[in-house]
Amino acid sequence: MGRLGVGVAVGCATAACIVAAAMVGKRVRRRRKWRKMVKVLEELEESCATPVGRLKQVVDAMAVEMHAGLASEGGSKLKMLLTYVDKLPNGSEKGTYYALDLGGTNFRVLRVHLGGQRSAILGQDIARQPIPQHLMTSTSKDLFDFIASSLKDFIEKEGNFSEQPSPGRRELGFTFSFPVKQSSVSSGILMKWTKGFAIEDTIGRDVSECLQLAMSRKGLDVRVAALINDTVGTLALGHYNDEDTVAAVIIGTGTNACYLERADAIIKCQGLLTTSGGMVVNMEWGNFWSSHLPRTSYDIALDVASPNPNDQGFEKMISGMYLGDIVRRVLLRMSEEESDDFGPSSSKLAIPFVLRTPLMAAMHEDDSLDLSEVAKILGEVLELPDVPVKVRKLVVKVCDVITRRAARLAAAGIVGILKKIGRDGSGGIASGKFRSDRPTRMRRTVVAIEGGLYTSYTLFREYLDEAMMEILGEEVSSHVILRVMEDGSGTGAALVAAANSPSEADRVQLQ
């Protein structure tokens, strides 16, 4: 071989070595990036860990905060609001009752026929009506006149079966899902509007009176018998079906809980008299906070960027409004470590709330071999095409970690309520101290539960049920039933109206 041939061979070998070295270097860099991405997941798992010991600490913290909120106004992050509902429906109610559910840009009117036997709802009629945009910023009179007109049209279309609880006047339950300071079972002052409403002359007024006046202007002989929120409606519906129902929880886009408390335990309202000896308390548990909650840097970033920082901390960790965005934030962090697999930086990963929780749940529950649903959502929603299967598996794992934490914390919250009222197998709590020195015979206990996270998200439900068993133990958990309800805000409101019809009125008063 001549010098020229040798030179060419050496040059080719050198080039091959360079190419090989470059390829090896690229593989090394990619492995390093992959390890960094996996480390993000491992750190997430560690910071979101909810071993049963930590969950029991959350249980204790919830029970203590509940007691503090009952002891004094502002004594706890939990508002522990009095609802003045001291009598829940028990199945003996009979007649036709109405409900009005105003919770956003639409409202519903319902007519419920009760047969006087437990679980015997003979029938119901429902009408849905959107609220015109201009009425959301108009006047109180304009809004409530529109609602009253719709109610009048609904009543005038009444069928032949319209038995009334008493001659003449109809009874109505009003579900009003805005911040209200309750002053009786049927009245409450609007503190502020949310959800796009901005009607200044309603703030500081009794919303039941606003509706009552509008109905009078329309010639309707209808009485607002109860003003409630959707959580109280869920409890009422649960109690109507099963008298062992002592609490209700909503876990959907938002989250809240209420329960039946002894009147003498509501220390901040000494002198409260109820014929039943108890009262439903609206916890507003979305604002619960404890140092035992496993908070991550992603939770902190979400909170800082929210319209209400340092507020609704529990809700931001467990509700459907936020779970998808927590996952998005983790995926964004991963993409910063491994841009090759996650696609260009121009993807939609940086857009807050672009990944909604239903989409996150669909990825989490994708059981196809190649995780095709995960690939579809990443491509269509987040503009991340051609994500490798190994990365899709990481995405599913992130969804699992965030969902499992949320479900287990929700379970701890529920057990916290049971602990406060002595339905967790312990002695309960009094004067801020736990009573564990006396054995308690466990009674059958039902918690009504509503909301899409529990009813429609199978893995969330399984994780929550599993955590209830772990915290309570097999023996006690066998006495606790989580029962799914449907339409507490509608049917439940009509049932509260039935339980508070004229013959039962004026039972709650202050000395």
Short mmCIF file of N, CA, C and O in Angstrom, two decimals, residues 123-229:
data_model
loop_
_atom_site.label_atom_id
_atom_site.label_comp_id
_atom_site.label_asym_id
_atom_site.label_seq_id
_atom_site.Cartn_x
_atom_site.Cartn_y
_atom_site.Cartn_z
N GLY A 123 -90.59 11.19 42.46
CA GLY A 123 -90.27 11.74 41.15
C GLY A 123 -89.72 13.15 41.30
O GLY A 123 -89.84 13.76 42.36
N GLN A 124 -89.09 13.63 40.26
CA GLN A 124 -88.61 15.01 40.28
C GLN A 124 -88.54 15.56 38.87
O GLN A 124 -88.37 14.82 37.90
N ASP A 125 -88.69 16.87 38.79
CA ASP A 125 -88.59 17.58 37.52
C ASP A 125 -87.48 18.61 37.65
O ASP A 125 -87.32 19.23 38.71
N ILE A 126 -86.74 18.80 36.57
CA ILE A 126 -85.61 19.71 36.60
C ILE A 126 -85.62 20.60 35.36
O ILE A 126 -85.90 20.13 34.26
N ALA A 127 -85.35 21.88 35.57
CA ALA A 127 -85.19 22.82 34.45
C ALA A 127 -83.88 23.57 34.64
O ALA A 127 -83.58 24.03 35.74
N ARG A 128 -83.08 23.65 33.58
CA ARG A 128 -81.81 24.38 33.62
C ARG A 128 -81.93 25.65 32.81
O ARG A 128 -82.58 25.68 31.77
N GLN A 129 -81.29 26.70 33.30
CA GLN A 129 -81.41 27.99 32.65
C GLN A 129 -80.08 28.74 32.73
O GLN A 129 -79.54 28.93 33.82
N PRO A 130 -79.53 29.17 31.60
CA PRO A 130 -78.32 30.00 31.65
C PRO A 130 -78.66 31.41 32.10
O PRO A 130 -79.77 31.90 31.85
N ILE A 131 -77.73 32.04 32.80
CA ILE A 131 -77.93 33.43 33.20
C ILE A 131 -77.31 34.34 32.15
O ILE A 131 -76.11 34.23 31.86
N PRO A 132 -78.08 35.23 31.54
CA PRO A 132 -77.52 36.14 30.53
C PRO A 132 -76.32 36.90 31.08
O PRO A 132 -76.32 37.33 32.24
N GLN A 133 -75.33 37.09 30.25
CA GLN A 133 -74.08 37.71 30.68
C GLN A 133 -74.29 39.07 31.32
O GLN A 133 -73.68 39.39 32.34
N HIS A 134 -75.18 39.87 30.75
CA HIS A 134 -75.34 41.23 31.26
C HIS A 134 -75.94 41.25 32.67
O HIS A 134 -75.70 42.20 33.44
N LEU A 135 -76.68 40.21 33.05
CA LEU A 135 -77.27 40.18 34.40
C LEU A 135 -76.25 39.89 35.48
O LEU A 135 -76.48 40.17 36.65
N MET A 136 -75.09 39.35 35.09
CA MET A 136 -74.05 39.02 36.07
C MET A 136 -73.36 40.28 36.59
O MET A 136 -72.66 40.23 37.61
N THR A 137 -73.56 41.39 35.93
CA THR A 137 -72.97 42.66 36.37
C THR A 137 -74.01 43.77 36.44
O THR A 137 -73.68 44.94 36.44
N SER A 138 -75.27 43.40 36.48
CA SER A 138 -76.36 44.37 36.49
C SER A 138 -76.73 44.76 37.92
O SER A 138 -75.86 45.10 38.71
N THR A 139 -78.00 44.66 38.27
CA THR A 139 -78.45 44.99 39.62
C THR A 139 -79.04 43.76 40.29
O THR A 139 -79.41 42.78 39.62
N SER A 140 -79.15 43.82 41.59
CA SER A 140 -79.72 42.71 42.35
C SER A 140 -81.16 42.45 41.89
O SER A 140 -81.56 41.30 41.69
N LYS A 141 -81.91 43.51 41.70
CA LYS A 141 -83.31 43.37 41.28
C LYS A 141 -83.40 42.68 39.93
O LYS A 141 -84.23 41.77 39.73
N ASP A 142 -82.55 43.06 38.99
CA ASP A 142 -82.60 42.46 37.65
C ASP A 142 -82.29 40.96 37.71
O ASP A 142 -82.97 40.14 37.07
N LEU A 143 -81.25 40.60 38.47
CA LEU A 143 -80.86 39.19 38.54
C LEU A 143 -81.96 38.35 39.19
O LEU A 143 -82.38 37.33 38.63
N PHE A 144 -82.44 38.76 40.36
CA PHE A 144 -83.40 37.93 41.08
C PHE A 144 -84.79 37.97 40.43
O PHE A 144 -85.54 36.99 40.54
N ASP A 145 -85.12 39.05 39.75
CA ASP A 145 -86.38 39.06 38.98
C ASP A 145 -86.32 38.05 37.85
O ASP A 145 -87.31 37.36 37.55
N PHE A 146 -85.15 37.94 37.20
CA PHE A 146 -84.99 36.96 36.12
C PHE A 146 -85.13 35.54 36.67
O PHE A 146 -85.81 34.69 36.08
N ILE A 147 -84.50 35.28 37.82
CA ILE A 147 -84.59 33.96 38.44
C ILE A 147 -86.03 33.66 38.85
O ILE A 147 -86.55 32.56 38.61
N ALA A 148 -86.70 34.65 39.46
CA ALA A 148 -88.08 34.45 39.89
C ALA A 148 -89.01 34.21 38.71
O ALA A 148 -89.94 33.39 38.79
N SER A 149 -88.77 34.89 37.60
CA SER A 149 -89.58 34.67 36.39
C SER A 149 -89.42 33.25 35.87
O SER A 149 -90.40 32.60 35.47
N SER A 150 -88.19 32.76 35.89
CA SER A 150 -87.93 31.39 35.45
C SER A 150 -88.61 30.39 36.37
O SER A 150 -89.16 29.38 35.92
N LEU A 151 -88.57 30.67 37.68
CA LEU A 151 -89.24 29.79 38.65
C LEU A 151 -90.75 29.80 38.42
O LEU A 151 -91.40 28.75 38.46
N LYS A 152 -91.30 30.97 38.13
CA LYS A 152 -92.75 31.07 37.86
C LYS A 152 -93.13 30.25 36.63
O LYS A 152 -94.13 29.51 36.65
N ASP A 153 -92.34 30.36 35.57
CA ASP A 153 -92.61 29.57 34.36
C ASP A 153 -92.57 28.08 34.67
O ASP A 153 -93.39 27.30 34.18
N PHE A 154 -91.63 27.68 35.50
CA PHE A 154 -91.47 26.27 35.86
C PHE A 154 -92.68 25.78 36.65
O PHE A 154 -93.22 24.70 36.38
N ILE A 155 -93.14 26.59 37.61
CA ILE A 155 -94.27 26.19 38.45
C ILE A 155 -95.56 26.12 37.61
O ILE A 155 -96.38 25.22 37.80
N GLU A 156 -95.70 27.05 36.67
CA GLU A 156 -96.91 27.08 35.86
C GLU A 156 -97.02 25.88 34.93
O GLU A 156 -98.11 25.57 34.44
N LYS A 157 -95.90 25.21 34.70
CA LYS A 157 -95.91 24.00 33.86
C LYS A 157 -96.07 22.74 34.69
O LYS A 157 -95.87 21.63 34.21
N GLU A 158 -96.46 22.92 35.94
CA GLU A 158 -96.58 21.81 36.89
C GLU A 158 -97.58 20.79 36.38
O GLU A 158 -98.62 21.11 35.83
N GLY A 159 -97.24 19.51 36.60
CA GLY A 159 -98.12 18.43 36.18
C GLY A 159 -99.27 18.26 37.15
O GLY A 159 -99.49 19.04 38.07
N ASN A 160 -100.01 17.20 36.96
CA ASN A 160 -101.17 16.94 37.81
C ASN A 160 -100.77 16.60 39.24
O ASN A 160 -101.47 16.90 40.19
N PHE A 161 -99.61 15.91 39.36
CA PHE A 161 -99.18 15.50 40.71
C PHE A 161 -98.38 16.61 41.35
O PHE A 161 -97.24 16.83 41.02
N SER A 162 -98.97 17.35 42.26
CA SER A 162 -98.28 18.48 42.89
C SER A 162 -98.72 18.64 44.34
O SER A 162 -99.06 19.73 44.78
N GLU A 163 -98.77 17.54 45.06
CA GLU A 163 -99.19 17.58 46.46
C GLU A 163 -98.29 18.51 47.27
O GLU A 163 -97.08 18.46 47.17
N GLN A 164 -98.88 19.39 48.05
CA GLN A 164 -98.13 20.36 48.84
C GLN A 164 -98.03 19.93 50.29
O GLN A 164 -98.92 19.24 50.81
N PRO A 165 -96.95 20.33 51.01
CA PRO A 165 -96.83 19.98 52.41
C PRO A 165 -97.89 20.65 53.28
O PRO A 165 -98.22 20.18 54.33
N SER A 166 -98.38 21.78 52.83
CA SER A 166 -99.46 22.47 53.54
C SER A 166 -100.23 23.26 52.49
O SER A 166 -99.69 23.59 51.45
N PRO A 167 -101.50 23.56 52.73
CA PRO A 167 -102.31 24.23 51.71
C PRO A 167 -101.68 25.55 51.27
O PRO A 167 -101.24 26.36 52.09
N GLY A 168 -101.68 25.76 49.99
CA GLY A 168 -101.28 27.07 49.46
C GLY A 168 -99.79 27.23 49.22
O GLY A 168 -99.30 26.94 48.15
N ARG A 169 -99.08 27.67 50.22
CA ARG A 169 -97.71 28.12 50.02
C ARG A 169 -96.74 26.98 49.72
O ARG A 169 -96.75 25.94 50.36
N ARG A 170 -95.86 27.24 48.76
CA ARG A 170 -94.83 26.27 48.41
C ARG A 170 -93.55 26.57 49.21
O ARG A 170 -93.26 27.71 49.52
N GLU A 171 -92.77 25.51 49.48
CA GLU A 171 -91.53 25.63 50.23
C GLU A 171 -90.35 25.36 49.31
O GLU A 171 -90.37 24.41 48.51
N LEU A 172 -89.30 26.19 49.44
CA LEU A 172 -88.17 26.11 48.53
C LEU A 172 -86.85 26.10 49.29
O LEU A 172 -86.66 26.85 50.24
N GLY A 173 -85.94 25.23 48.85
CA GLY A 173 -84.58 25.24 49.36
C GLY A 173 -83.68 25.94 48.35
O GLY A 173 -83.74 25.65 47.15
N PHE A 174 -82.84 26.86 48.82
CA PHE A 174 -82.03 27.70 47.95
C PHE A 174 -80.55 27.35 48.16
O PHE A 174 -79.98 27.63 49.22
N THR A 175 -79.96 26.70 47.17
CA THR A 175 -78.52 26.43 47.21
C THR A 175 -77.81 27.59 46.54
O THR A 175 -77.96 27.83 45.34
N PHE A 176 -77.01 28.29 47.33
CA PHE A 176 -76.34 29.51 46.87
C PHE A 176 -74.85 29.33 47.12
O PHE A 176 -74.37 29.42 48.25
N SER A 177 -74.10 29.03 46.05
CA SER A 177 -72.69 28.65 46.21
C SER A 177 -71.74 29.83 46.08
O SER A 177 -70.84 29.86 45.23
N PHE A 178 -71.97 30.80 46.93
CA PHE A 178 -71.11 31.98 47.02
C PHE A 178 -70.87 32.27 48.50
O PHE A 178 -71.65 31.82 49.35
N PRO A 179 -69.83 33.02 48.85
CA PRO A 179 -69.53 33.27 50.26
C PRO A 179 -70.65 34.04 50.97
O PRO A 179 -70.96 35.17 50.61
N VAL A 180 -71.24 33.38 51.97
CA VAL A 180 -72.38 33.94 52.70
C VAL A 180 -72.14 33.77 54.20
O VAL A 180 -71.64 32.75 54.64
N LYS A 181 -72.51 34.78 54.97
CA LYS A 181 -72.51 34.66 56.43
C LYS A 181 -73.93 34.34 56.86
O LYS A 181 -74.83 35.17 56.79
N GLN A 182 -74.12 33.08 57.26
CA GLN A 182 -75.45 32.61 57.59
C GLN A 182 -75.95 33.26 58.89
O GLN A 182 -75.20 33.41 59.85
N SER A 183 -77.22 33.65 58.91
CA SER A 183 -77.81 34.24 60.11
C SER A 183 -78.98 33.43 60.64
O SER A 183 -79.42 33.61 61.77
N SER A 184 -79.53 32.53 59.82
CA SER A 184 -80.55 31.58 60.25
C SER A 184 -80.58 30.47 59.20
O SER A 184 -79.85 30.53 58.21
N VAL A 185 -81.42 29.48 59.41
CA VAL A 185 -81.47 28.38 58.45
C VAL A 185 -81.91 28.85 57.07
O VAL A 185 -81.59 28.22 56.05
N SER A 186 -82.59 29.99 57.02
CA SER A 186 -83.15 30.44 55.74
C SER A 186 -82.65 31.83 55.32
O SER A 186 -83.21 32.44 54.42
N SER A 187 -81.60 32.32 55.94
CA SER A 187 -81.12 33.66 55.57
C SER A 187 -79.61 33.75 55.72
O SER A 187 -79.00 33.06 56.54
N GLY A 188 -79.01 34.63 54.92
CA GLY A 188 -77.58 34.82 54.98
C GLY A 188 -77.15 36.03 54.19
O GLY A 188 -77.75 36.38 53.16
N ILE A 189 -76.10 36.70 54.66
CA ILE A 189 -75.60 37.92 54.04
C ILE A 189 -74.49 37.59 53.04
O ILE A 189 -73.54 36.88 53.36
N LEU A 190 -74.61 38.09 51.82
CA LEU A 190 -73.58 37.88 50.80
C LEU A 190 -72.33 38.66 51.17
O LEU A 190 -72.37 39.88 51.34
N MET A 191 -71.20 37.95 51.29
CA MET A 191 -69.93 38.60 51.62
C MET A 191 -69.25 39.15 50.37
O MET A 191 -68.72 40.26 50.37
N LYS A 192 -69.22 38.36 49.31
CA LYS A 192 -68.64 38.80 48.05
C LYS A 192 -69.10 37.87 46.94
O LYS A 192 -69.51 36.74 47.17
N TRP A 193 -69.04 38.37 45.72
CA TRP A 193 -69.35 37.56 44.55
C TRP A 193 -68.08 36.88 44.05
O TRP A 193 -66.98 37.39 44.23
N THR A 194 -68.25 35.74 43.40
CA THR A 194 -67.15 35.06 42.71
C THR A 194 -67.70 34.55 41.38
O THR A 194 -68.85 34.85 41.02
N LYS A 195 -66.88 33.82 40.62
CA LYS A 195 -67.31 33.14 39.38
C LYS A 195 -67.86 34.08 38.33
O LYS A 195 -68.76 33.74 37.56
N GLY A 196 -67.32 35.29 38.28
CA GLY A 196 -67.70 36.22 37.22
C GLY A 196 -68.84 37.16 37.55
O GLY A 196 -69.17 38.05 36.76
N PHE A 197 -69.48 36.99 38.71
CA PHE A 197 -70.55 37.90 39.12
C PHE A 197 -69.94 39.15 39.77
O PHE A 197 -68.95 39.06 40.49
N ALA A 198 -70.56 40.30 39.51
CA ALA A 198 -70.08 41.55 40.11
C ALA A 198 -71.26 42.51 40.23
O ALA A 198 -71.35 43.52 39.53
N ILE A 199 -72.19 42.18 41.14
CA ILE A 199 -73.38 43.00 41.36
C ILE A 199 -73.23 43.66 42.73
O ILE A 199 -73.50 43.06 43.77
N GLU A 200 -72.77 44.89 42.72
CA GLU A 200 -72.37 45.56 43.95
C GLU A 200 -73.51 45.73 44.95
O GLU A 200 -73.31 45.60 46.15
N ASP A 201 -74.72 46.00 44.49
CA ASP A 201 -75.79 46.30 45.45
C ASP A 201 -76.36 45.05 46.14
O ASP A 201 -77.25 45.15 46.97
N THR A 202 -75.82 43.87 45.81
CA THR A 202 -76.23 42.65 46.53
C THR A 202 -75.33 42.38 47.73
O THR A 202 -75.75 41.75 48.70
N ILE A 203 -74.09 42.85 47.66
CA ILE A 203 -73.12 42.59 48.74
C ILE A 203 -73.60 43.25 50.02
O ILE A 203 -73.99 44.42 50.03
N GLY A 204 -73.59 42.48 51.11
CA GLY A 204 -74.06 42.98 52.40
C GLY A 204 -75.55 42.80 52.61
O GLY A 204 -76.08 43.18 53.66
N ARG A 205 -76.24 42.20 51.63
CA ARG A 205 -77.69 41.99 51.76
C ARG A 205 -78.00 40.52 51.96
O ARG A 205 -77.22 39.63 51.60
N ASP A 206 -79.17 40.25 52.51
CA ASP A 206 -79.65 38.89 52.69
C ASP A 206 -80.13 38.36 51.34
O ASP A 206 -81.11 38.86 50.77
N VAL A 207 -79.44 37.36 50.81
CA VAL A 207 -79.77 36.87 49.47
C VAL A 207 -81.13 36.17 49.45
O VAL A 207 -81.82 36.19 48.41
N SER A 208 -81.53 35.56 50.55
CA SER A 208 -82.85 34.94 50.61
C SER A 208 -83.94 36.00 50.51
O SER A 208 -84.96 35.81 49.83
N GLU A 209 -83.72 37.13 51.17
CA GLU A 209 -84.69 38.22 51.10
C GLU A 209 -84.77 38.78 49.68
O GLU A 209 -85.86 39.10 49.20
N CYS A 210 -83.60 38.88 49.01
CA CYS A 210 -83.60 39.34 47.61
C CYS A 210 -84.46 38.43 46.74
O CYS A 210 -85.25 38.91 45.91
N LEU A 211 -84.32 37.13 46.94
CA LEU A 211 -85.13 36.19 46.17
C LEU A 211 -86.59 36.24 46.58
O LEU A 211 -87.49 36.22 45.73
N GLN A 212 -86.83 36.35 47.90
CA GLN A 212 -88.21 36.39 48.40
C GLN A 212 -88.96 37.60 47.83
O GLN A 212 -90.12 37.48 47.40
N LEU A 213 -88.31 38.76 47.81
CA LEU A 213 -88.95 39.96 47.27
C LEU A 213 -89.24 39.82 45.79
O LEU A 213 -90.30 40.24 45.29
N ALA A 214 -88.29 39.22 45.06
CA ALA A 214 -88.49 39.03 43.62
C ALA A 214 -89.66 38.08 43.36
O ALA A 214 -90.46 38.31 42.43
N MET A 215 -89.77 37.02 44.15
CA MET A 215 -90.89 36.10 43.97
C MET A 215 -92.21 36.78 44.28
O MET A 215 -93.22 36.53 43.61
N SER A 216 -92.22 37.66 45.27
CA SER A 216 -93.44 38.40 45.59
C SER A 216 -93.83 39.32 44.44
O SER A 216 -95.01 39.45 44.09
N ARG A 217 -92.82 39.97 43.84
CA ARG A 217 -93.10 40.85 42.70
C ARG A 217 -93.70 40.08 41.53
O ARG A 217 -94.46 40.64 40.74
N LYS A 218 -93.35 38.80 41.42
CA LYS A 218 -93.87 37.97 40.33
C LYS A 218 -95.15 37.24 40.72
O LYS A 218 -95.68 36.43 39.95
N GLY A 219 -95.67 37.53 41.91
CA GLY A 219 -96.92 36.92 42.35
C GLY A 219 -96.81 35.47 42.77
O GLY A 219 -97.81 34.74 42.77
N LEU A 220 -95.63 35.06 43.17
CA LEU A 220 -95.41 33.68 43.58
C LEU A 220 -95.59 33.54 45.09
O LEU A 220 -95.00 34.30 45.87
N ASP A 221 -96.40 32.57 45.51
CA ASP A 221 -96.56 32.29 46.93
C ASP A 221 -95.60 31.15 47.30
O ASP A 221 -95.99 29.99 47.50
N VAL A 222 -94.32 31.51 47.37
CA VAL A 222 -93.26 30.54 47.66
C VAL A 222 -92.40 31.10 48.78
O VAL A 222 -92.06 32.28 48.79
N ARG A 223 -92.05 30.24 49.76
CA ARG A 223 -91.23 30.67 50.89
C ARG A 223 -89.85 30.03 50.80
O ARG A 223 -89.72 28.82 50.57
N VAL A 224 -88.79 30.84 50.99
CA VAL A 224 -87.45 30.28 51.09
C VAL A 224 -87.32 29.65 52.47
O VAL A 224 -87.18 30.35 53.47
N ALA A 225 -87.39 28.32 52.51
CA ALA A 225 -87.36 27.61 53.79
C ALA A 225 -85.96 27.29 54.26
O ALA A 225 -85.73 27.05 55.45
N ALA A 226 -84.99 27.29 53.32
CA ALA A 226 -83.62 26.95 53.69
C ALA A 226 -82.65 27.57 52.70
O ALA A 226 -82.89 27.58 51.49
N LEU A 227 -81.56 28.10 53.23
CA LEU A 227 -80.44 28.61 52.43
C LEU A 227 -79.22 27.77 52.77
O LEU A 227 -78.77 27.77 53.92
N ILE A 228 -78.69 27.05 51.79
CA ILE A 228 -77.60 26.12 52.08
C ILE A 228 -76.53 26.20 51.00
O ILE A 228 -76.70 26.88 49.99
N ASN A 229 -75.41 25.49 51.24
CA ASN A 229 -74.44 25.28 50.17
C ASN A 229 -74.53 23.82 49.71
O ASN A 229 -75.27 23.02 50.30
#
